[in-house]
Coordinates of C-alpha atoms in Angstrom, one line a residue:
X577 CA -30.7 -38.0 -59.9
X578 CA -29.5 -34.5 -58.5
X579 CA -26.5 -34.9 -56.4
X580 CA -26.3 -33.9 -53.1
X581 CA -25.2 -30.6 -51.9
X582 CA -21.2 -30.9 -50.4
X583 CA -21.5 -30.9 -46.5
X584 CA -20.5 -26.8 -46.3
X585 CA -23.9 -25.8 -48.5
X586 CA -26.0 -28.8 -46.0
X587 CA -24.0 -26.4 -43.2
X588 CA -25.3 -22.7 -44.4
X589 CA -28.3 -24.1 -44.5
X590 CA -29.0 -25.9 -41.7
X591 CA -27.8 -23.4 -39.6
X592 CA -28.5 -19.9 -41.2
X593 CA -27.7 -18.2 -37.5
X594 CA -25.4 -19.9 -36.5
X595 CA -23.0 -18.1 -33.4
X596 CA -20.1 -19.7 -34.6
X597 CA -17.7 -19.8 -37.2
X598 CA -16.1 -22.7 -39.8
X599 CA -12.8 -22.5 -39.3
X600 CA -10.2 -23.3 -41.4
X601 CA -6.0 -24.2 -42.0
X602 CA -4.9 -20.3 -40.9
X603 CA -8.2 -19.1 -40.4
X604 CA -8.8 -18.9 -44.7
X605 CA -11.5 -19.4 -46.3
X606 CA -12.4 -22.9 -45.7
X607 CA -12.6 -25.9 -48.6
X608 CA -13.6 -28.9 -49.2
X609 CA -12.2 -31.3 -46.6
X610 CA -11.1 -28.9 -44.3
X611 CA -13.6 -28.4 -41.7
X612 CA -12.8 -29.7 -38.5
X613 CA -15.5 -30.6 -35.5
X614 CA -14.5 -28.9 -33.0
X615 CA -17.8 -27.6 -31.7
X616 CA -20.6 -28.0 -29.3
X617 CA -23.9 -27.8 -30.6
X618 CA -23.1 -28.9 -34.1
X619 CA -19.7 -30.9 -35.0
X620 CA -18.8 -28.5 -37.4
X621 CA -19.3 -25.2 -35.5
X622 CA -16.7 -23.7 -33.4
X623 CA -18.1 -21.3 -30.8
X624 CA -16.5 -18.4 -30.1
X625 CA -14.7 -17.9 -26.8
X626 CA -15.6 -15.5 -23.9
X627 CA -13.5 -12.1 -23.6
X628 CA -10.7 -12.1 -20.9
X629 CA -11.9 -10.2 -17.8
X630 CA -10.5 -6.5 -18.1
X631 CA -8.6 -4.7 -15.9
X632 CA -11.7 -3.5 -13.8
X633 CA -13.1 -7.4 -13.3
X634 CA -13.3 -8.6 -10.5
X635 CA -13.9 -12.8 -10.1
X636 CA -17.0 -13.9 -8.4
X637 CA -16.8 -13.7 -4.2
X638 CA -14.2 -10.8 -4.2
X639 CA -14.5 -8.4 -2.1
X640 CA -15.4 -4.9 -4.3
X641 CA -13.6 -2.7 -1.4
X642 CA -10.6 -4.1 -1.1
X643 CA -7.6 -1.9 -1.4
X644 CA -5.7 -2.7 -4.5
X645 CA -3.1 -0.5 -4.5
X646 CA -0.1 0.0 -2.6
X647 CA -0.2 3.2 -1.0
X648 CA -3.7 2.7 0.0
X649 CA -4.4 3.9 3.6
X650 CA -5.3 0.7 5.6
X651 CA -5.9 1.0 9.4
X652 CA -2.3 0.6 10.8
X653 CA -1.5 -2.0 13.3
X654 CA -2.5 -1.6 16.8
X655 CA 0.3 -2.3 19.8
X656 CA -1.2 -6.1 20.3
X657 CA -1.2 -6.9 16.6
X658 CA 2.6 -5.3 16.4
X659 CA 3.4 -7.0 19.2
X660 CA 2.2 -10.8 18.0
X661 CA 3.9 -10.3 14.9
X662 CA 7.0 -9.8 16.3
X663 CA 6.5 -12.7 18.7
X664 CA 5.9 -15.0 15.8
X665 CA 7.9 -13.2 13.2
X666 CA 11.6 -14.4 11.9
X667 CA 15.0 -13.0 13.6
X668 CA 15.4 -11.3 9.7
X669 CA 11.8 -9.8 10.0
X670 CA 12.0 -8.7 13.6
X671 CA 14.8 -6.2 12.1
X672 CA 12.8 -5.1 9.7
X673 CA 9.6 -4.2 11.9
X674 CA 11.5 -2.8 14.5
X675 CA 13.6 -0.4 11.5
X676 CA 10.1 0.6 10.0
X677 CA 8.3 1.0 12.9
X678 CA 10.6 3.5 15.1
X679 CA 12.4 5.0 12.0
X680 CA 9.0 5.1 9.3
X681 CA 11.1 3.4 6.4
X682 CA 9.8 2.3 3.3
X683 CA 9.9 -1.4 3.3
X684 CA 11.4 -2.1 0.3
X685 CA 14.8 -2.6 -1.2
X686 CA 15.3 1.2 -1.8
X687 CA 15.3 2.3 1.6
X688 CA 15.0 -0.6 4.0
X689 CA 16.8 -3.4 2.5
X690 CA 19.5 -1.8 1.2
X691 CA 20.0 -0.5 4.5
X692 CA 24.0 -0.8 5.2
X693 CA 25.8 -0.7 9.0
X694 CA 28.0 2.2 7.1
X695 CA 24.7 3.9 7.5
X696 CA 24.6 4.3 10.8
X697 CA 26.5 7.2 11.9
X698 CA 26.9 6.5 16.2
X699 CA 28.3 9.4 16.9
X700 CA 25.6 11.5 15.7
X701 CA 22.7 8.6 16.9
X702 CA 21.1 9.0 13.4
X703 CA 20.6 6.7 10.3
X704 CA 20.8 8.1 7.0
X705 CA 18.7 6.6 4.7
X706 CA 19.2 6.7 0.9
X707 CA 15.4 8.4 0.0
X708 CA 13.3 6.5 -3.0
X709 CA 12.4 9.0 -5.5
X710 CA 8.8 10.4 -4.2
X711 CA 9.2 13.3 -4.3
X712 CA 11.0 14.4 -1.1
X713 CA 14.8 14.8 0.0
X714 CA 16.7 12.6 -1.7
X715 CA 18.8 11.5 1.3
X716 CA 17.6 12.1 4.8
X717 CA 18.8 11.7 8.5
X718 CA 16.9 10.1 10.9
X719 CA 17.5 10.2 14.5
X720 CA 17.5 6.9 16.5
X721 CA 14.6 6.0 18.6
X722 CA 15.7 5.0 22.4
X723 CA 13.6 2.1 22.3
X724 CA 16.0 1.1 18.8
X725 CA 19.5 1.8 19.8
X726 CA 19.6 -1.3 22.3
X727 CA 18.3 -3.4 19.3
X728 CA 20.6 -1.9 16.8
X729 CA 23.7 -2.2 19.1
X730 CA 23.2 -5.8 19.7
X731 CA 22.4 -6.4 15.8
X732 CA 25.5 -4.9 15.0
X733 CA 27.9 -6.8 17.5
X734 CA 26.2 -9.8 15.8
X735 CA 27.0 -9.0 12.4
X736 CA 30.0 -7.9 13.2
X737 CA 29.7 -4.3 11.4
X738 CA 29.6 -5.5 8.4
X739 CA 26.9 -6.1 5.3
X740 CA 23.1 -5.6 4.9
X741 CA 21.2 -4.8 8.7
X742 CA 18.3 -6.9 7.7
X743 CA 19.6 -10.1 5.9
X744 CA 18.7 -13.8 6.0
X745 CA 22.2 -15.7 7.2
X746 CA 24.3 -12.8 5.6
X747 CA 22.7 -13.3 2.3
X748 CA 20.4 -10.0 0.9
X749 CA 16.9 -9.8 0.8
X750 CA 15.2 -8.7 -1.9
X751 CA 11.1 -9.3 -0.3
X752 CA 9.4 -9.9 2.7
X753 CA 6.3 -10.6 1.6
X754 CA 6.5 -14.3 2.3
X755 CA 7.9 -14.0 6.1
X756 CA 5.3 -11.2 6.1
X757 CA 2.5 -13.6 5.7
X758 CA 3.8 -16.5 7.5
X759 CA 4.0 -14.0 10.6
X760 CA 0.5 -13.2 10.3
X761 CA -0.7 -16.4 10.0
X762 CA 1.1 -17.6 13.1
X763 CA -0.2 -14.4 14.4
X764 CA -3.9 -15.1 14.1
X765 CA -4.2 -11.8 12.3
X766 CA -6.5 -12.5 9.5
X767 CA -7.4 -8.6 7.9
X768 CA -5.1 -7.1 5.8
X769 CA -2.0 -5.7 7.2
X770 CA 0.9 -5.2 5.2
X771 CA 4.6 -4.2 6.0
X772 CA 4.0 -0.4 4.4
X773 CA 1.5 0.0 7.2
X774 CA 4.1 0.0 9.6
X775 CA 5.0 3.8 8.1
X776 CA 1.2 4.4 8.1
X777 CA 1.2 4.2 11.9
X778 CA 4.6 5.8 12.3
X779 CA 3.4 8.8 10.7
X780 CA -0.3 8.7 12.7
X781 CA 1.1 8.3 15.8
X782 CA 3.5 11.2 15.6
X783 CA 1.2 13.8 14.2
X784 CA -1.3 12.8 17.0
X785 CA 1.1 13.2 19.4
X786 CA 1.5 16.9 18.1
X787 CA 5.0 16.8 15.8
X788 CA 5.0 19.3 13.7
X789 CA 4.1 17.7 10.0
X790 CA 7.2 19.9 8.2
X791 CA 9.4 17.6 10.7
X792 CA 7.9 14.4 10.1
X793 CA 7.6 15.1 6.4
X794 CA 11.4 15.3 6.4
X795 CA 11.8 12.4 8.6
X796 CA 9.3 10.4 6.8
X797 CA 11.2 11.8 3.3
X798 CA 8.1 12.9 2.0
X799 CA 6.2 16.6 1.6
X800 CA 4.2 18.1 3.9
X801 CA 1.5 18.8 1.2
X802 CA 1.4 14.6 0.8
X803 CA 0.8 14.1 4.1
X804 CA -1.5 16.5 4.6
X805 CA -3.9 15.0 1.9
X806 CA -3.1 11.4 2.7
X807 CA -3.5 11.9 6.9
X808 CA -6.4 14.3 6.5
X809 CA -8.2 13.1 9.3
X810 CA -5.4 13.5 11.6
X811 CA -4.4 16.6 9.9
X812 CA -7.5 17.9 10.6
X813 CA -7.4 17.3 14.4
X814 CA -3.9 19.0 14.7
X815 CA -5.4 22.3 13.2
X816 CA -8.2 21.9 15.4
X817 CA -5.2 21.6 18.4
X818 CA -3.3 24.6 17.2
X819 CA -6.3 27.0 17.2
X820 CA -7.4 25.6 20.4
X821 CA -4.3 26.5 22.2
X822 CA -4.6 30.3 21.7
X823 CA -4.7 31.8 24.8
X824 CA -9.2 33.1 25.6
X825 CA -8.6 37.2 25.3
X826 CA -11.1 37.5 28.6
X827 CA -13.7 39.5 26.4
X828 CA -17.4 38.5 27.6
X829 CA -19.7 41.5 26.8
X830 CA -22.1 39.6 24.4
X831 CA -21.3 36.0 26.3
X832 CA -24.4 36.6 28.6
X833 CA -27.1 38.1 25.9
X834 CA -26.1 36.6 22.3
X835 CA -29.3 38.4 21.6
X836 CA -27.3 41.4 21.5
X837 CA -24.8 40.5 18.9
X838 CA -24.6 42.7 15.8
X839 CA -26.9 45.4 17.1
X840 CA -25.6 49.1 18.8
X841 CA -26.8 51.2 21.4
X842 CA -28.7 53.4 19.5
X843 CA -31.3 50.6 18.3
X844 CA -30.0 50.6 14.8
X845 CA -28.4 47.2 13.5
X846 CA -24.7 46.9 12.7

């Protein structure tokens, strides 16, 4: 009789829509004896598999407003969350707070890590600190905060003067991320709160204490024109401050009758 049709032809027509695909050795064309059963629905048919998630995916359960980038504005830490981190933090970390917090480093090994004791110029009470490239000064001085200098003083009779001022046993660091974590943890502080927040609040809480922005741009080695857009809400306050402090020029001839405003004696508007 007729002979039967080779097990590719019983394929194509058994499954005319098919999703899949026959593959074959190299992904060629494929031949007799070369199919392989690697599929679901039929042993012959390989299924094709799901894109990788792009950039913009986000897995199922995360939260959609979560800051993903580094320099995103998260609410700094308030005094009780500052201080349980440093209750709970490491001796290495404990530098490293108290440096960003009173002195608004960068916490990274451009600025704060790299951080040597020649650094520290005593006579002057000032740090200079070796800027990263953001577009501001490229070195800076900062003074030293009094609430620092005790701290600093006692680091450096420790250390003997010499190396890195945050280290772990005289060794470098190159991140904190881990002891960051841990601290919080041990902490109870579950939102997010990262160690660049620490030069978020330095820079909040000295604009709303009134410094002038030019001075803590320098300090902070940044541009005025950066904080202005990234501290807007506290920008926003000061200039309401500034106006508020010129001096009332007495004048109240339309204070009594604002009905008056705009219009002259002679009954003809302004």
């Amino acid at each position: 009789g007729r002979p039967h049709p080779a097990p590719r032809q019983k394929l194509r027509r058994a499954h005319p829509s098919a999703r899949g695909r026959v593959v074959a050795p190299d992904d060629q064309e494929p031949r007799s004896g070369s199919i392989r059963p690697t599929g679901h629905d039929h042993p012959h048919v390989v299924h094709p598999r799901r894109p990788e998630p792009g950039p913009g995916d986000r897995p199922p359960g995360a939260d959609p407003g979560r800051p993903r980038r580094d320099d995103d504005l998260i609410i700094p830490p308030t005094a009780a969350e500052t201080q349980a981190i440093l209750e709970h933090a490491s001796p290495h970390l404990v530098r490293a707070i108290l440096l960003s917090y009173y002195l608004g480093l960068r916490p990274g090994t451009v600025e704060l890590l790299t951080l040597i004791w020649d650094q520290v110029l005593w006579d002057r009470e000032a740090i200079l600190i070796l800027s990263a490239h953001k577009g501001g000064p490229e070195k800076r001085m900062v003074p030293i905060h009094p609430g620092l200098m005790s701290h600093l003083r006692a680091w450096h009779e420790q250390d003997e003067g010499e190396g890195p001022i945050v280290h772990y046993h005289g060794r470098p660091i190159r991140s904190l991320k881990t002891a960051w974590r841990g601290a919080l943890q041990r902490a109870g502080i579950k939102r997010r709160l990262r160690m660049y927040d620490l030069r978020h609040n330095f820079v909040t809480q000295a604009l709303e204490r009134g410094a002038d922005i030019k001075a803590v741009a320098e300090i902070a080695g940044s541009r005025a024109d950066t904080l202005m857009r990234f501290y807007q809400h506290v920008s926003t306050e000061l200039r309401r401050q500034t106006v508020a402090k010129i001096p009332p020029t007495g004048y109240t001839k339309y204070s009594q009758n604002p009905k008056k405003i705009g219009r002259r004696d002679d009954g003809l508007t302004s």
